[in-house]
Amino acid sequence: MADEGSPTTFTTDPTVVEAVASGPIFMKICFTIISVLGVTGNGLVLVVFYNDPELRFITNILIGHQSLVDLISSFLLFLTFVVPGVSLETICVGHPVLASIICKIWASEFLYWAAVKVSTLNLVFLTVTRYFAIVRPMYCRMRASKRGIINTCYVMWIVGTLTVIYFPVIHNVSDDGECTTRLERGSVWRYLIAFIALFSILVMPLMVMLYVYLSIVWKLRPAKTLALKRKRKTAVCSMTRSNGSYTVKIHFAPTARSAKERNRRNVLTTLFIVCLTYTICWTPDIILYFHHNVVIRHDWKEPFHQFAILLAASNVCVNPLIYSFKYKNFQRGLKRLSLKCATYSSRTCASTIATAKRISESSAPSSRCSSTM
């Protein structure tokens, strides 16, 4: 990089390319592992939800969409930061327009960061749906529909893409065939991009999540929960006989928590852990990136900075682990899928054995005849 006062080749993504550009094998290995875990884990979540019709309700549609976006992000993570990039220097000679398109759409990492923003938007919207389901349940029942949720997913892709539209705008192919954008230290564009990254990936999601979960905690506060338990008491009659007369006593016993309420709390706990994990993964990287562009330059090859980059990238593969250990609906769906696979494999094995038996039995007489001749 250039000196402090000179023009600097500035990458607009949150720090990843600066640490990977020099090609350290350790970072590439870590990105490969994260990508493989993200593809397999999120792919498994999609297979479980697709296989089980009982899991296709509104919340799981958004969780499935989250897994789909993370799966795409895992692919793009590998293709963008592990696979060697396209050499634009040779393309520029005969096809400058094609080189410019590749630079703006692919080499600028526009597609990867668009998927990251869509994932963030989906997580925020998933949190908001929990707010309406618990704090304003009547409004949620009246307005929520599967078709509306699917249309919202389409809108999230459009909005997420538009939030990173500055990637192709400010990237260009330089004279030496490099896809770069040159921004002066302290330029308005540099500060604006840093604020957009900070707000869209960290500040806005945290504000929404904090408000939603504080509202839910207030809604489910102990005093209100106790009042609800008193309302849910069941009348129990007991009859005793003494001195030839019967005495009837009626008392109220609290009912067990309904399966629907337990399921709702399990979904809420799972999504809270997902949001907390998102915050832990992205906070160090985004704060360092903001400090790098607004306050003072950082060396992204330092161990802590590379750890922050890997921590942010790992967010694409941790959600399936959370679902496996915490989300009861996913656990039940995974068990049903495992039983179906086991049944199918046993039937396939049995049919293979039966076919082999028939072949051996049909070939036995001919072998005997050939031996007597």
mmCIF file of C-alpha atoms in Angstrom:
data_model
loop_
_atom_site.group_PDB
_atom_site.id
_atom_site.type_symbol
_atom_site.label_atom_id
_atom_site.label_comp_id
_atom_site.label_asym_id
_atom_site.label_seq_id
_atom_site.Cartn_x
_atom_site.Cartn_y
_atom_site.Cartn_z
ATOM 1 C CA MET A 1 0.000 0.000 0.000
ATOM 2 C CA ALA A 2 0.979 3.561 -0.513
ATOM 3 C CA ASP A 3 2.032 6.065 2.079
ATOM 4 C CA GLU A 4 -0.438 7.833 4.302
ATOM 5 C CA GLY A 5 -0.825 10.951 2.208
ATOM 6 C CA SER A 6 -0.864 9.352 -1.251
ATOM 7 C CA PRO A 7 -3.738 7.747 -3.111
ATOM 8 C CA THR A 8 -4.411 4.276 -1.784
ATOM 9 C CA THR A 9 -5.769 1.198 -3.483
ATOM 10 C CA PHE A 10 -8.824 0.767 -1.347
ATOM 11 C CA THR A 11 -10.985 -2.357 -1.209
ATOM 12 C CA THR A 12 -14.601 -1.708 -0.264
ATOM 13 C CA ASP A 13 -15.424 -5.059 1.311
ATOM 14 C CA PRO A 14 -15.089 -5.476 5.064
ATOM 15 C CA THR A 15 -11.430 -6.497 5.241
ATOM 16 C CA VAL A 16 -11.396 -10.014 3.885
ATOM 17 C CA VAL A 17 -9.665 -9.369 0.579
ATOM 18 C CA GLU A 18 -6.875 -7.369 2.220
ATOM 19 C CA ALA A 19 -5.785 -10.371 4.280
ATOM 20 C CA VAL A 20 -6.294 -12.930 1.506
ATOM 21 C CA ALA A 21 -4.840 -10.958 -1.407
ATOM 22 C CA SER A 22 -1.283 -11.999 -0.600
ATOM 23 C CA GLY A 23 -2.424 -15.629 -0.611
ATOM 24 C CA PRO A 24 -1.543 -17.037 2.851
ATOM 25 C CA ILE A 25 -2.210 -20.760 2.666
ATOM 26 C CA PHE A 26 -3.585 -20.838 6.227
ATOM 27 C CA MET A 27 -6.395 -18.420 5.376
ATOM 28 C CA LYS A 28 -7.262 -20.315 2.207
ATOM 29 C CA ILE A 29 -7.450 -23.602 4.114
ATOM 30 C CA CYS A 30 -9.697 -22.022 6.759
ATOM 31 C CA PHE A 31 -11.968 -20.505 4.097
ATOM 32 C CA THR A 32 -12.195 -23.897 2.389
ATOM 33 C CA ILE A 33 -13.199 -25.620 5.644
ATOM 34 C CA ILE A 34 -15.801 -22.928 6.383
ATOM 35 C CA SER A 35 -17.208 -23.210 2.848
ATOM 36 C CA VAL A 36 -17.483 -27.013 3.007
ATOM 37 C CA LEU A 37 -19.180 -26.881 6.432
ATOM 38 C CA GLY A 38 -21.520 -24.133 5.230
ATOM 39 C CA VAL A 39 -22.574 -26.017 2.096
ATOM 40 C CA THR A 40 -23.091 -29.377 3.839
ATOM 41 C CA GLY A 41 -24.769 -27.984 6.964
ATOM 42 C CA ASN A 42 -27.138 -25.578 5.250
ATOM 43 C CA GLY A 43 -27.818 -28.155 2.537
ATOM 44 C CA LEU A 44 -28.871 -30.626 5.239
ATOM 45 C CA VAL A 45 -31.239 -28.037 6.749
ATOM 46 C CA LEU A 46 -32.870 -27.476 3.350
ATOM 47 C CA VAL A 47 -33.243 -31.229 2.750
ATOM 48 C CA VAL A 48 -34.861 -31.738 6.174
ATOM 49 C CA PHE A 49 -37.347 -28.886 5.670
ATOM 50 C CA TYR A 50 -38.162 -29.979 2.110
ATOM 51 C CA ASN A 51 -38.599 -33.628 3.126
ATOM 52 C CA ASP A 52 -41.013 -32.934 6.010
ATOM 53 C CA PRO A 53 -44.304 -31.179 5.081
ATOM 54 C CA GLU A 54 -45.056 -30.640 8.793
ATOM 55 C CA LEU A 55 -42.139 -28.211 9.021
ATOM 56 C CA ARG A 56 -43.328 -25.900 6.236
ATOM 57 C CA PHE A 57 -44.817 -23.141 8.384
ATOM 58 C CA ILE A 58 -43.944 -19.458 8.232
ATOM 59 C CA THR A 59 -41.031 -19.400 10.671
ATOM 60 C CA ASN A 60 -39.396 -22.405 9.030
ATOM 61 C CA ILE A 61 -39.805 -20.846 5.585
ATOM 62 C CA LEU A 62 -37.630 -17.960 6.775
ATOM 63 C CA ILE A 63 -35.179 -20.320 8.489
ATOM 64 C CA GLY A 64 -34.982 -22.321 5.257
ATOM 65 C CA HIS A 65 -34.400 -19.115 3.311
ATOM 66 C CA GLN A 66 -31.642 -18.203 5.773
ATOM 67 C CA SER A 67 -30.001 -21.574 5.100
ATOM 68 C CA LEU A 68 -30.356 -21.080 1.337
ATOM 69 C CA VAL A 69 -28.670 -17.668 1.501
ATOM 70 C CA ASP A 70 -25.892 -19.014 3.747
ATOM 71 C CA LEU A 71 -25.368 -21.931 1.362
ATOM 72 C CA ILE A 72 -24.977 -19.506 -1.554
ATOM 73 C CA SER A 73 -22.662 -17.355 0.587
ATOM 74 C CA SER A 74 -20.537 -20.438 1.341
ATOM 75 C CA PHE A 75 -20.160 -21.153 -2.383
ATOM 76 C CA LEU A 76 -19.282 -17.526 -3.108
ATOM 77 C CA LEU A 77 -16.839 -17.428 -0.184
ATOM 78 C CA PHE A 78 -14.905 -20.310 -1.723
ATOM 79 C CA LEU A 79 -15.062 -19.015 -5.287
ATOM 80 C CA THR A 80 -14.136 -15.450 -4.305
ATOM 81 C CA PHE A 81 -11.355 -15.930 -1.757
ATOM 82 C CA VAL A 82 -9.929 -19.405 -2.428
ATOM 83 C CA VAL A 83 -10.145 -19.993 -6.182
ATOM 84 C CA PRO A 84 -7.562 -17.899 -8.096
ATOM 85 C CA GLY A 85 -9.049 -14.810 -9.705
ATOM 86 C CA VAL A 86 -9.440 -14.113 -13.406
ATOM 87 C CA SER A 87 -6.507 -12.349 -15.065
ATOM 88 C CA LEU A 88 -8.016 -9.141 -16.407
ATOM 89 C CA GLU A 89 -4.756 -8.026 -17.998
ATOM 90 C CA THR A 90 -5.097 -10.477 -20.885
ATOM 91 C CA ILE A 91 -8.832 -9.881 -21.282
ATOM 92 C CA CYS A 92 -8.354 -6.115 -21.471
ATOM 93 C CA VAL A 93 -6.320 -6.426 -24.669
ATOM 94 C CA GLY A 94 -9.131 -7.693 -26.884
ATOM 95 C CA HIS A 95 -12.269 -7.315 -24.776
ATOM 96 C CA PRO A 96 -12.162 -4.214 -22.546
ATOM 97 C CA VAL A 97 -15.947 -4.192 -22.001
ATOM 98 C CA LEU A 98 -15.935 -7.816 -20.822
ATOM 99 C CA ALA A 99 -13.005 -7.052 -18.508
ATOM 100 C CA SER A 100 -14.928 -4.120 -17.027
ATOM 101 C CA ILE A 101 -18.028 -6.292 -16.421
ATOM 102 C CA ILE A 102 -15.959 -9.028 -14.734
ATOM 103 C CA CYS A 103 -14.247 -6.402 -12.592
ATOM 104 C CA LYS A 104 -17.462 -4.711 -11.476
ATOM 105 C CA ILE A 105 -19.593 -7.818 -10.893
ATOM 106 C CA TRP A 106 -17.136 -10.542 -9.839
ATOM 107 C CA ALA A 107 -13.667 -9.245 -8.995
ATOM 108 C CA SER A 108 -15.120 -6.445 -6.849
ATOM 109 C CA GLU A 109 -16.750 -9.168 -4.642
ATOM 110 C CA PHE A 110 -20.134 -7.573 -5.292
ATOM 111 C CA LEU A 111 -21.950 -10.942 -5.391
ATOM 112 C CA TYR A 112 -20.482 -12.207 -2.123
ATOM 113 C CA TRP A 113 -21.302 -9.088 -0.130
ATOM 114 C CA ALA A 114 -24.790 -8.910 -1.669
ATOM 115 C CA ALA A 115 -25.430 -12.424 -0.298
ATOM 116 C CA VAL A 116 -24.085 -11.338 3.107
ATOM 117 C CA LYS A 117 -26.476 -8.361 3.196
ATOM 118 C CA VAL A 118 -29.434 -10.581 2.189
ATOM 119 C CA SER A 119 -28.535 -12.978 5.014
ATOM 120 C CA THR A 120 -28.495 -10.080 7.478
ATOM 121 C CA LEU A 121 -31.852 -8.755 6.246
ATOM 122 C CA ASN A 122 -33.411 -12.205 6.509
ATOM 123 C CA LEU A 123 -32.187 -12.596 10.090
ATOM 124 C CA VAL A 124 -33.609 -9.184 10.999
ATOM 125 C CA PHE A 125 -36.960 -9.994 9.378
ATOM 126 C CA LEU A 126 -37.016 -13.381 11.114
ATOM 127 C CA THR A 127 -36.536 -11.579 14.430
ATOM 128 C CA VAL A 128 -39.339 -9.136 13.621
ATOM 129 C CA THR A 129 -41.748 -11.997 12.853
ATOM 130 C CA ARG A 130 -41.087 -13.380 16.338
ATOM 131 C CA TYR A 131 -41.948 -9.950 17.748
ATOM 132 C CA PHE A 132 -45.347 -9.912 16.039
ATOM 133 C CA ALA A 133 -46.020 -13.571 16.870
ATOM 134 C CA ILE A 134 -45.535 -12.964 20.610
ATOM 135 C CA VAL A 135 -46.199 -9.265 21.250
ATOM 136 C CA ARG A 136 -48.984 -8.772 18.673
ATOM 137 C CA PRO A 137 -50.305 -12.279 17.954
ATOM 138 C CA MET A 138 -53.706 -11.188 16.566
ATOM 139 C CA TYR A 139 -52.073 -8.896 14.001
ATOM 140 C CA CYS A 140 -49.695 -11.708 13.049
ATOM 141 C CA ARG A 141 -52.537 -14.199 12.516
ATOM 142 C CA MET A 142 -54.500 -11.744 10.397
ATOM 143 C CA ARG A 143 -51.654 -10.558 8.159
ATOM 144 C CA ALA A 144 -49.109 -13.388 7.963
ATOM 145 C CA SER A 145 -49.276 -15.792 5.011
ATOM 146 C CA LYS A 146 -46.860 -18.094 3.236
ATOM 147 C CA ARG A 147 -47.257 -16.228 -0.044
ATOM 148 C CA GLY A 148 -46.511 -12.911 1.674
ATOM 149 C CA ILE A 149 -43.395 -14.358 3.322
ATOM 150 C CA ILE A 150 -42.111 -15.720 0.001
ATOM 151 C CA ASN A 151 -42.682 -12.346 -1.681
ATOM 152 C CA THR A 152 -40.792 -10.697 1.192
ATOM 153 C CA CYS A 153 -37.845 -13.012 0.513
ATOM 154 C CA TYR A 154 -37.748 -11.739 -3.084
ATOM 155 C CA VAL A 155 -37.788 -8.150 -1.794
ATOM 156 C CA MET A 156 -34.893 -8.916 0.561
ATOM 157 C CA TRP A 157 -32.758 -10.031 -2.382
ATOM 158 C CA ILE A 158 -33.497 -6.773 -4.181
ATOM 159 C CA VAL A 159 -32.831 -4.575 -1.136
ATOM 160 C CA GLY A 160 -29.708 -6.509 -0.118
ATOM 161 C CA THR A 161 -28.286 -6.137 -3.614
ATOM 162 C CA LEU A 162 -29.043 -2.417 -3.705
ATOM 163 C CA THR A 163 -27.215 -1.822 -0.402
ATOM 164 C CA VAL A 164 -23.926 -2.893 -2.025
ATOM 165 C CA ILE A 165 -24.527 -1.343 -5.448
ATOM 166 C CA TYR A 166 -21.567 0.956 -4.812
ATOM 167 C CA PHE A 167 -19.206 -2.013 -5.364
ATOM 168 C CA PRO A 168 -19.573 -2.090 -9.178
ATOM 169 C CA VAL A 169 -19.967 1.700 -9.297
ATOM 170 C CA ILE A 170 -16.550 2.586 -7.875
ATOM 171 C CA HIS A 171 -14.530 -0.389 -9.171
ATOM 172 C CA ASN A 172 -12.720 -0.061 -12.496
ATOM 173 C CA VAL A 173 -9.956 -1.808 -14.415
ATOM 174 C CA SER A 174 -6.694 0.101 -14.046
ATOM 175 C CA ASP A 175 -4.066 0.544 -16.751
ATOM 176 C CA ASP A 176 -2.073 -2.432 -15.462
ATOM 177 C CA GLY A 177 -5.123 -4.741 -15.595
ATOM 178 C CA GLU A 178 -6.029 -4.681 -11.891
ATOM 179 C CA CYS A 179 -9.604 -4.319 -10.624
ATOM 180 C CA THR A 180 -9.221 -1.516 -8.094
ATOM 181 C CA THR A 181 -10.763 1.690 -6.876
ATOM 182 C CA ARG A 182 -8.539 4.561 -5.898
ATOM 183 C CA LEU A 183 -9.911 6.717 -3.113
ATOM 184 C CA GLU A 184 -8.020 9.432 -1.289
ATOM 185 C CA ARG A 185 -7.389 8.978 2.396
ATOM 186 C CA GLY A 186 -10.124 10.960 4.143
ATOM 187 C CA SER A 187 -12.402 11.170 1.083
ATOM 188 C CA VAL A 188 -16.156 11.379 1.562
ATOM 189 C CA TRP A 189 -16.708 8.120 -0.343
ATOM 190 C CA ARG A 190 -14.367 6.269 1.985
ATOM 191 C CA TYR A 191 -16.176 7.505 5.100
ATOM 192 C CA LEU A 192 -19.595 6.891 3.543
ATOM 193 C CA ILE A 193 -18.792 3.278 2.647
ATOM 194 C CA ALA A 194 -17.420 2.640 6.136
ATOM 195 C CA PHE A 195 -20.602 4.049 7.725
ATOM 196 C CA ILE A 196 -22.820 1.999 5.378
ATOM 197 C CA ALA A 197 -20.967 -1.203 6.325
ATOM 198 C CA LEU A 198 -21.153 -0.402 10.043
ATOM 199 C CA PHE A 199 -24.839 0.509 9.960
ATOM 200 C CA SER A 200 -26.131 -2.256 7.672
ATOM 201 C CA ILE A 201 -24.177 -5.174 9.165
ATOM 202 C CA LEU A 202 -23.950 -4.225 12.846
ATOM 203 C CA VAL A 203 -25.854 -1.155 14.088
ATOM 204 C CA MET A 204 -29.225 -1.664 12.386
ATOM 205 C CA PRO A 205 -29.474 -5.431 13.131
ATOM 206 C CA LEU A 206 -28.417 -4.881 16.762
ATOM 207 C CA MET A 207 -30.963 -2.097 17.271
ATOM 208 C CA VAL A 208 -33.788 -4.224 15.861
ATOM 209 C CA MET A 209 -32.764 -7.351 17.774
ATOM 210 C CA LEU A 210 -32.351 -5.445 21.026
ATOM 211 C CA TYR A 211 -35.762 -3.782 20.717
ATOM 212 C CA VAL A 212 -37.489 -7.030 19.727
ATOM 213 C CA TYR A 213 -36.070 -9.178 22.497
ATOM 214 C CA LEU A 214 -36.556 -6.508 25.165
ATOM 215 C CA SER A 215 -40.182 -6.220 24.042
ATOM 216 C CA ILE A 216 -40.597 -9.993 24.186
ATOM 217 C CA VAL A 217 -39.013 -10.173 27.650
ATOM 218 C CA TRP A 218 -41.367 -7.420 28.810
ATOM 219 C CA LYS A 219 -44.328 -9.265 27.310
ATOM 220 C CA LEU A 220 -43.319 -12.518 29.020
ATOM 221 C CA ARG A 221 -42.240 -10.890 32.293
ATOM 222 C CA PRO A 222 -42.795 -12.945 35.476
ATOM 223 C CA ALA A 223 -45.812 -10.941 36.714
ATOM 224 C CA LYS A 224 -47.666 -11.427 33.454
ATOM 225 C CA THR A 225 -46.621 -15.059 33.224
ATOM 226 C CA LEU A 226 -47.982 -15.651 36.734
ATOM 227 C CA ALA A 227 -51.287 -14.038 35.785
ATOM 228 C CA LEU A 228 -51.527 -16.246 32.722
ATOM 229 C CA LYS A 229 -50.851 -19.329 34.802
ATOM 230 C CA ARG A 230 -53.689 -18.375 37.143
ATOM 231 C CA LYS A 231 -56.024 -18.088 34.173
ATOM 232 C CA ARG A 232 -54.987 -21.518 32.914
ATOM 233 C CA LYS A 233 -56.025 -23.418 36.017
ATOM 234 C CA THR A 234 -58.253 -26.473 35.630
ATOM 235 C CA ALA A 235 -61.144 -27.285 37.913
ATOM 236 C CA VAL A 236 -60.607 -30.568 39.832
ATOM 237 C CA CYS A 237 -63.473 -32.144 41.803
ATOM 238 C CA SER A 238 -62.981 -34.504 44.722
ATOM 239 C CA MET A 239 -65.758 -36.313 46.629
ATOM 240 C CA THR A 240 -65.453 -37.723 50.168
ATOM 241 C CA ARG A 241 -67.981 -39.620 52.252
ATOM 242 C CA SER A 242 -68.321 -39.151 55.971
ATOM 243 C CA ASN A 243 -71.193 -40.143 58.320
ATOM 244 C CA GLY A 244 -73.383 -41.206 55.422
ATOM 245 C CA SER A 245 -73.092 -37.882 53.581
ATOM 246 C CA TYR A 246 -70.962 -36.837 50.607
ATOM 247 C CA THR A 247 -68.768 -33.766 50.561
ATOM 248 C CA VAL A 248 -67.730 -32.294 47.204
ATOM 249 C CA LYS A 249 -64.635 -30.120 47.046
ATOM 250 C CA ILE A 250 -63.607 -28.142 43.996
ATOM 251 C CA HIS A 251 -60.112 -26.746 43.660
ATOM 252 C CA PHE A 252 -58.158 -25.364 40.747
ATOM 253 C CA ALA A 253 -54.899 -26.965 39.629
ATOM 254 C CA PRO A 254 -52.580 -25.354 37.082
ATOM 255 C CA THR A 255 -52.485 -27.106 33.712
ATOM 256 C CA ALA A 256 -49.265 -28.258 32.155
ATOM 257 C CA ARG A 257 -47.696 -25.908 29.639
ATOM 258 C CA SER A 258 -49.171 -26.614 26.231
ATOM 259 C CA ALA A 259 -47.081 -28.116 23.458
ATOM 260 C CA LYS A 260 -47.704 -25.016 21.358
ATOM 261 C CA GLU A 261 -46.283 -22.734 24.053
ATOM 262 C CA ARG A 262 -43.242 -24.974 24.534
ATOM 263 C CA ASN A 263 -42.634 -24.975 20.798
ATOM 264 C CA ARG A 264 -42.947 -21.178 20.668
ATOM 265 C CA ARG A 265 -40.414 -20.740 23.455
ATOM 266 C CA ASN A 266 -38.042 -23.198 21.781
ATOM 267 C CA VAL A 267 -38.207 -21.253 18.509
ATOM 268 C CA LEU A 268 -37.627 -18.004 20.412
ATOM 269 C CA THR A 269 -34.607 -19.409 22.268
ATOM 270 C CA THR A 270 -33.124 -20.831 19.067
ATOM 271 C CA LEU A 271 -33.448 -17.556 17.184
ATOM 272 C CA PHE A 272 -31.998 -15.611 20.124
ATOM 273 C CA ILE A 273 -28.906 -17.852 20.024
ATOM 274 C CA VAL A 274 -28.686 -17.349 16.239
ATOM 275 C CA CYS A 275 -28.820 -13.555 16.669
ATOM 276 C CA LEU A 276 -26.280 -13.629 19.496
ATOM 277 C CA THR A 277 -23.949 -15.758 17.357
ATOM 278 C CA TYR A 278 -24.309 -13.329 14.456
ATOM 279 C CA THR A 279 -23.353 -10.434 16.732
ATOM 280 C CA ILE A 280 -20.312 -12.258 18.123
ATOM 281 C CA CYS A 281 -19.106 -13.248 14.639
ATOM 282 C CA TRP A 282 -19.429 -9.874 12.936
ATOM 283 C CA THR A 283 -18.690 -7.289 15.654
ATOM 284 C CA PRO A 284 -14.844 -7.517 15.745
ATOM 285 C CA ASP A 285 -14.444 -7.437 11.953
ATOM 286 C CA ILE A 286 -16.821 -4.537 11.305
ATOM 287 C CA ILE A 287 -15.431 -2.391 14.152
ATOM 288 C CA LEU A 288 -11.871 -2.960 12.944
ATOM 289 C CA TYR A 289 -12.896 -2.150 9.373
ATOM 290 C CA PHE A 290 -14.622 1.065 10.460
ATOM 291 C CA HIS A 291 -11.626 2.088 12.572
ATOM 292 C CA HIS A 292 -9.306 1.290 9.658
ATOM 293 C CA ASN A 293 -11.133 3.596 7.235
ATOM 294 C CA VAL A 294 -12.163 6.423 9.556
ATOM 295 C CA VAL A 295 -9.470 6.655 12.251
ATOM 296 C CA ILE A 296 -6.176 4.901 11.491
ATOM 297 C CA ARG A 297 -4.898 2.296 9.052
ATOM 298 C CA HIS A 298 -4.529 -1.324 10.197
ATOM 299 C CA ASP A 299 -2.290 -4.174 9.104
ATOM 300 C CA TRP A 300 -4.742 -6.958 8.221
ATOM 301 C CA LYS A 301 -2.031 -9.601 8.256
ATOM 302 C CA GLU A 302 -1.785 -9.449 12.044
ATOM 303 C CA PRO A 303 -3.116 -12.564 13.842
ATOM 304 C CA PHE A 304 -6.008 -10.819 15.603
ATOM 305 C CA HIS A 305 -7.212 -9.181 12.399
ATOM 306 C CA GLN A 306 -7.120 -12.478 10.526
ATOM 307 C CA PHE A 307 -8.985 -14.106 13.413
ATOM 308 C CA ALA A 308 -11.664 -11.403 13.103
ATOM 309 C CA ILE A 309 -11.960 -12.089 9.367
ATOM 310 C CA LEU A 310 -12.346 -15.841 9.905
ATOM 311 C CA LEU A 311 -14.833 -15.275 12.716
ATOM 312 C CA ALA A 312 -17.025 -13.161 10.430
ATOM 313 C CA ALA A 313 -16.789 -15.662 7.576
ATOM 314 C CA SER A 314 -17.675 -18.581 9.877
ATOM 315 C CA ASN A 315 -21.151 -17.191 10.469
ATOM 316 C CA VAL A 316 -22.347 -19.013 7.330
ATOM 317 C CA CYS A 317 -21.751 -22.446 8.898
ATOM 318 C CA VAL A 318 -22.757 -22.114 12.569
ATOM 319 C CA ASN A 319 -26.558 -21.896 12.264
ATOM 320 C CA PRO A 320 -27.054 -25.582 11.289
ATOM 321 C CA LEU A 321 -25.149 -26.561 14.443
ATOM 322 C CA ILE A 322 -27.480 -24.385 16.532
ATOM 323 C CA TYR A 323 -30.545 -25.978 14.909
ATOM 324 C CA SER A 324 -29.128 -29.474 15.537
ATOM 325 C CA PHE A 325 -28.532 -28.888 19.244
ATOM 326 C CA LYS A 326 -31.402 -26.554 20.121
ATOM 327 C CA TYR A 327 -34.263 -26.472 17.593
ATOM 328 C CA LYS A 328 -36.745 -29.247 18.457
ATOM 329 C CA ASN A 329 -38.645 -29.079 15.157
ATOM 330 C CA PHE A 330 -35.434 -29.542 13.178
ATOM 331 C CA GLN A 331 -34.374 -32.420 15.435
ATOM 332 C CA ARG A 332 -37.688 -34.200 14.854
ATOM 333 C CA GLY A 333 -37.454 -33.603 11.103
ATOM 334 C CA LEU A 334 -33.875 -34.898 11.053
ATOM 335 C CA LYS A 335 -34.950 -38.065 12.900
ATOM 336 C CA ARG A 336 -37.784 -38.665 10.426
ATOM 337 C CA LEU A 337 -35.384 -38.157 7.516
ATOM 338 C CA SER A 338 -32.870 -40.582 9.070
ATOM 339 C CA LEU A 339 -35.604 -43.209 9.542
ATOM 340 C CA LYS A 340 -36.749 -42.744 5.954
ATOM 341 C CA CYS A 341 -33.187 -43.135 4.668
ATOM 342 C CA ALA A 342 -32.634 -46.214 6.847
ATOM 343 C CA THR A 343 -35.906 -47.772 5.619
ATOM 344 C CA TYR A 344 -35.026 -47.021 2.009
ATOM 345 C CA SER A 345 -31.520 -48.465 2.358
ATOM 346 C CA SER A 346 -32.840 -51.642 4.042
ATOM 347 C CA ARG A 347 -35.420 -52.114 1.307
ATOM 348 C CA THR A 348 -32.785 -51.555 -1.362
ATOM 349 C CA CYS A 349 -30.486 -54.053 0.337
ATOM 350 C CA ALA A 350 -33.303 -56.628 0.632
ATOM 351 C CA SER A 351 -34.271 -56.241 -3.025
ATOM 352 C CA THR A 352 -30.628 -56.589 -4.056
ATOM 353 C CA ILE A 353 -30.286 -59.799 -2.046
ATOM 354 C CA ALA A 354 -33.557 -61.164 -3.491
ATOM 355 C CA THR A 355 -32.410 -60.371 -7.027
ATOM 356 C CA ALA A 356 -29.077 -62.086 -6.410
ATOM 357 C CA LYS A 357 -30.904 -65.159 -5.077
ATOM 358 C CA ARG A 358 -33.144 -65.356 -8.131
ATOM 359 C CA ILE A 359 -30.161 -65.065 -10.441
ATOM 360 C CA SER A 360 -28.272 -67.787 -8.573
ATOM 361 C CA GLU A 361 -31.340 -70.089 -8.537
ATOM 362 C CA SER A 362 -31.987 -69.594 -12.250
ATOM 363 C CA SER A 363 -28.356 -70.312 -13.127
ATOM 364 C CA ALA A 364 -28.154 -73.452 -10.909
ATOM 365 C CA PRO A 365 -30.071 -75.921 -13.257
ATOM 366 C CA SER A 366 -28.047 -74.933 -16.278
ATOM 367 C CA SER A 367 -24.810 -75.543 -14.413
ATOM 368 C CA ARG A 368 -26.020 -78.988 -13.313
ATOM 369 C CA CYS A 369 -27.033 -79.908 -16.854
ATOM 370 C CA SER A 370 -23.629 -78.907 -18.181
ATOM 371 C CA SER A 371 -21.929 -81.062 -15.555
ATOM 372 C CA THR A 372 -23.943 -84.244 -16.515
ATOM 373 C CA MET A 373 -23.235 -83.927 -20.231
#
